[in-house]
Amino acid sequence: MISASDIAFFVLSALTLGAAIYSLESRQVVYGAISLAFSFLGVAGLFILLDATFVALFQIIVYVGAVAVLILFTVMLVTKEVEREARREPIQPLGVAIAVIVAILVSFVASLSTMGSLPPSGPILGVSDIGNLLTGQYAFPLEVLGLVLGASVVGALTLAKIDKE
Amino acid sequence: MAFPAFFSGFEAVPLLVTMIMAVAAFVIILLSSLGLRARTVSTGISVAAFVISLALLLGKVLGYLGPILGPQGNSVFAQDWISYLFGVAILIVSILVALSSEDFLANIPNASSFFALLIFTTIGSVLLVFSTDLLMIFVAWELMSIPSYVLTGFKKKDQESNEAAVKYFLISAFASAVLLYGISLIYVITGTTNIYQILSPASSSASGITPIAVLALSFVIAGFGIKLSAVPFHMWIPDAYQGAPTVVSALLSAGTKGATFAPAARIFFVLFAGSAFQTDWSTAFAVLALLSMTVGNFAALTQRSVTRILAYSSIGHGGYILIGFAAGTAYGLTASFFHILNYATMQTCAFLAAALIIREVGKDDLLAFDGVGRRMRIAPIALTLSLLALGGFPPLNGFWSKVFLFYSAIGSPLNLGWLAIAGIINSFVSIAFYLRIVKHMYVDQPQSFSKLFESNGFRVALIIASLIIVGTGVYPGPVIQFASTTATSFFSQISSASHVLPAIP
Amino acid sequence: MIPLLDYIVLSAILFGIGVYGLVSKGNALRLFFAIEIVINAANINLVSFNRYISASTPQGQTFALFSIAIAAAEAAVGLAIIIVTFRLNKEVNVFKLRKLKS
C-alpha cells in the first residue's frame, strides 16, 4: 500500500537529488545556480514531511530566498560572455567512483544498525520547543551566532567594496 | 568575597572574555568611520582587549580568581584546564600578531576591518577551546574560520593573496561541511550534542551502532585533519600560507591550528580512551603523525620561498603534536600540550620575523634573505632563535617538548617506538632547512649594505616572543607543570566515565 | 510511514554528490555549490534523527537552524572572495590560478 507521504517522499527525493546533480553538471553556471535553489526547495519539502515546519520555513527564507539569490547575483557578476558557448566539463570517472563508494558505504553502515527501522517517536516538536531550547541550553551559541553574522558582514563588505586610491 | 565568587561561576570567564573582545571589535569598527589615525587606535584597542582577556585566563590558572572546575551538567562550556591552556596560547599569538600588524598594514587599506576580523577570529578560537557541546564547537569553529578567509585575502589587489584566499576558503569550508556531516552522524548515535553526556551509557535506543560510530569519527577526523593541515589533508595549505599576508600566516599556522587541537582532544579522548577501538585510533593518529612529519619536513627541503618553508615546517610540527595523541597516555598528552604552547610562540615568532624581512626586502625568496643579518638588528636574531627552537636545539623550548614527545612514544603501551625513531630522523632533516635560512642571513654576502627599517611594533612583538622562547627553554619547569596538570585532570575526567563504545574486555 | 533508513540513504547519496563535485570540478562556483549540497545532506540527517530517535527535545532541528544560518554567513564571505578573484583574474577556475608554486 503506497500512501500519500510515500509518494511525496519519492517526488521530493528525486527533485533534491536530480537538481543537485544538474547544479553541478549544467552547461551554464546560471542554470546550475537556479537548479541548486530547487534542490534546497526539495530539502525544505522533506523537512515538512519530517514535521519540522519551522526549519522548513527557515530553509526557504534563508536558503532559497537569500543564499540562492546571492549566488545568482554572484554568477551574473563573474560569468564571462564567452562561457555561453563553453562546453560542459567532462565527467571524471574518479570523482564518480569516490561519490558512489562514499554513498554506498554510509548507507550500508547505516543499514547494519537497527535504528533504520525505528518508527517516529514522541510528539511533534514545534516552534515553541525550539524557542525554549534557544533561550535555555543554546542561549550562548545563539549569541555567538550573532557574532558570526556580524563578522561575515564586516568581512564580505571589506572584500567586496572598491577602495579609493 | 563577592568578586572571586563571581569568577568561580561556571560560565563567567568565557562570557567575560567574549564580551570584552566583541565590544573592542565593534568600537574599532565605529571609530574607523571617524578616520583619525585608525591603524594606531585599532592596534591599541585590540592589544588591550587581548591583554585583559589573557590576564583573566592567567588569573584563573594561577588561582587568584577561584579554582578551575571540571565540566558540569548541560553547559555548552567547560571551565577545565585544557581550555585555559589553549586559551593562553591563542591569546599570546593574537597579541603578537596584533602588535606587528600595526606597521605591516601601513600600505594596505581598511586597517580597522583587519583588526576587527582579527578579534573575531580570536573570539572564535577561544570559544572553540572552551566548548563541550557539538553545536557550540561548530558555531565557534565557524566564528574562527569565516574571518580568517577574509584575512587571508586581505590584500585585495594582490593576486597571490586572493588565490590563497580562494583555495583556503574552499578547502576550509569543505572541512566544515564534512565535520558537520560527521557531527550529524554522532548525533544519530547518541541523541545528544553534549560531549560529556555522550559518555553516559545507552543514550541511544538502537543497537549495532558501532560501525556507524567509526564512520562518523572518520568524517570528524577528516574535518579536523584539513584544519590541522595533517597529511593527507594538506592540499592547498602551503599555498594558503604562502599567499596570505605573512602576519596572517602566523595567525593561521599557530592560532587557529593550535585551537583546533583542543576539540580534537576532547572528542577523541572522550569517545575512545579505554574503549576497544583505542588501538585502532591510536594507529590512525600515528600514521597521520608519521605522514605529516615526513611530508612536511622533506617537502620543506626543496623549497625556495621562506614562507613556504615555514608552511611545510608547520605541517611537520602538526605531525609531532599528533605523536602525543597517538601515545594515548597522560604523559603523551602532557607532551602534546607542552609542544602546542611552545609551537605557538616559535611559529608565530618565525612568521612575524619573516614578515618584517620580506616586507623590507620585497621578496620571500631565499636569495633575497642574503646578508639580512647585517642590515637589520632584531628580526634576523628573532628568526634565528625561533628556527633553532623549531629545529629542536637545546636549550630552547622546542628541544624540551620534542624530547617529551619522543619519550612518550617510546613509553606508550602501544609500541610506538618506531614513531619516536621517525620523529628523531625528521628532526635532523628539519635542521638542514632551518639552518639554510640562517646561513643565507648571516654567511652570504648581501646585494646592498643599506640598513633596513624595523618598526617598534614588530620589535616589541619579536622581543616578547624571543624572551618566551629562551625563558621557557632555560626554565621550563612551570610550563611543564601547567601542561602536566592539564593532561592529568583531563584524563581523570574521562577515565571515571563509562563509554558508548564497548570497553576493553 | 517512511523508515528512517530511507532518509539516511537519501542524505548519503546527497553527500556523495557533494563529494563528487569537490573532487571533479574546477570552477570555484561549482565547488561552492558542492559545499552547500554537503551541508544540506547533514541537515537532512539532523532533522530526521530528531524526528525518529531523539524526539523529546528539538536539538537536531535547532542544530539545523544554526547550520543554515552559518551557511548563509559563509556564503556571503565566500562569494565576496570569488568576486574579487574574478576582478583580478577574469577567471574563477581554481586550477587556472597558478601564482603560488613550490
Coordinates of N, CA and C in Angstrom, one line a residue, chain C residues 3 9 16 27 37 39 46 53 59 62 67 70-71 76 86 88 94 100:
Chain C
P3 N 10.5 4.6 6.5 CA 11.5 4.3 7.6 C 12.7 5.3 7.6
V9 N 19.8 7.1 3.6 CA 20.3 6.7 2.3 C 20.2 8.0 1.4
G16 N 27.3 12.1 -1.3 CA 28.2 11.6 -2.3 C 28.2 12.5 -3.5
N27 N 35.7 24.9 -11.3 CA 35.1 26.2 -11.2 C 34.8 26.5 -9.7
I37 N 25.7 21.6 -1.0 CA 25.0 20.3 -1.1 C 25.4 19.4 0.1
I39 N 26.3 20.4 3.1 CA 25.7 21.0 4.3 C 24.2 20.5 4.3
L46 N 20.3 15.6 10.5 CA 19.9 16.2 11.8 C 18.4 16.2 12.1
I53 N 14.5 9.5 16.5 CA 15.2 8.9 17.6 C 15.1 9.7 18.9
Q59 N 16.8 19.2 19.6 CA 18.2 19.6 19.4 C 18.6 19.5 17.9
T62 N 17.2 22.4 16.0 CA 17.9 23.6 16.3 C 19.3 23.7 15.7
S67 N 23.0 25.6 11.4 CA 23.8 25.4 10.2 C 23.4 26.1 9.0
I70 N 24.6 29.7 9.5 CA 26.1 29.8 9.3 C 26.4 29.6 7.8
A71 N 25.7 28.7 7.1 CA 25.9 28.5 5.7 C 25.7 29.9 5.0
A76 N 28.2 34.5 2.1 CA 28.4 35.9 1.9 C 29.9 36.1 1.7
F86 N 37.5 37.1 -9.6 CA 37.1 37.5 -10.9 C 37.6 38.8 -11.3
L88 N 40.3 40.3 -10.4 CA 41.7 40.3 -10.6 C 42.1 39.4 -11.8
V94 N 39.8 27.3 -10.3 CA 40.9 27.3 -9.3 C 42.2 26.6 -9.9
L100 N 50.9 30.7 -7.1 CA 51.6 30.1 -6.0 C 52.1 28.8 -6.4

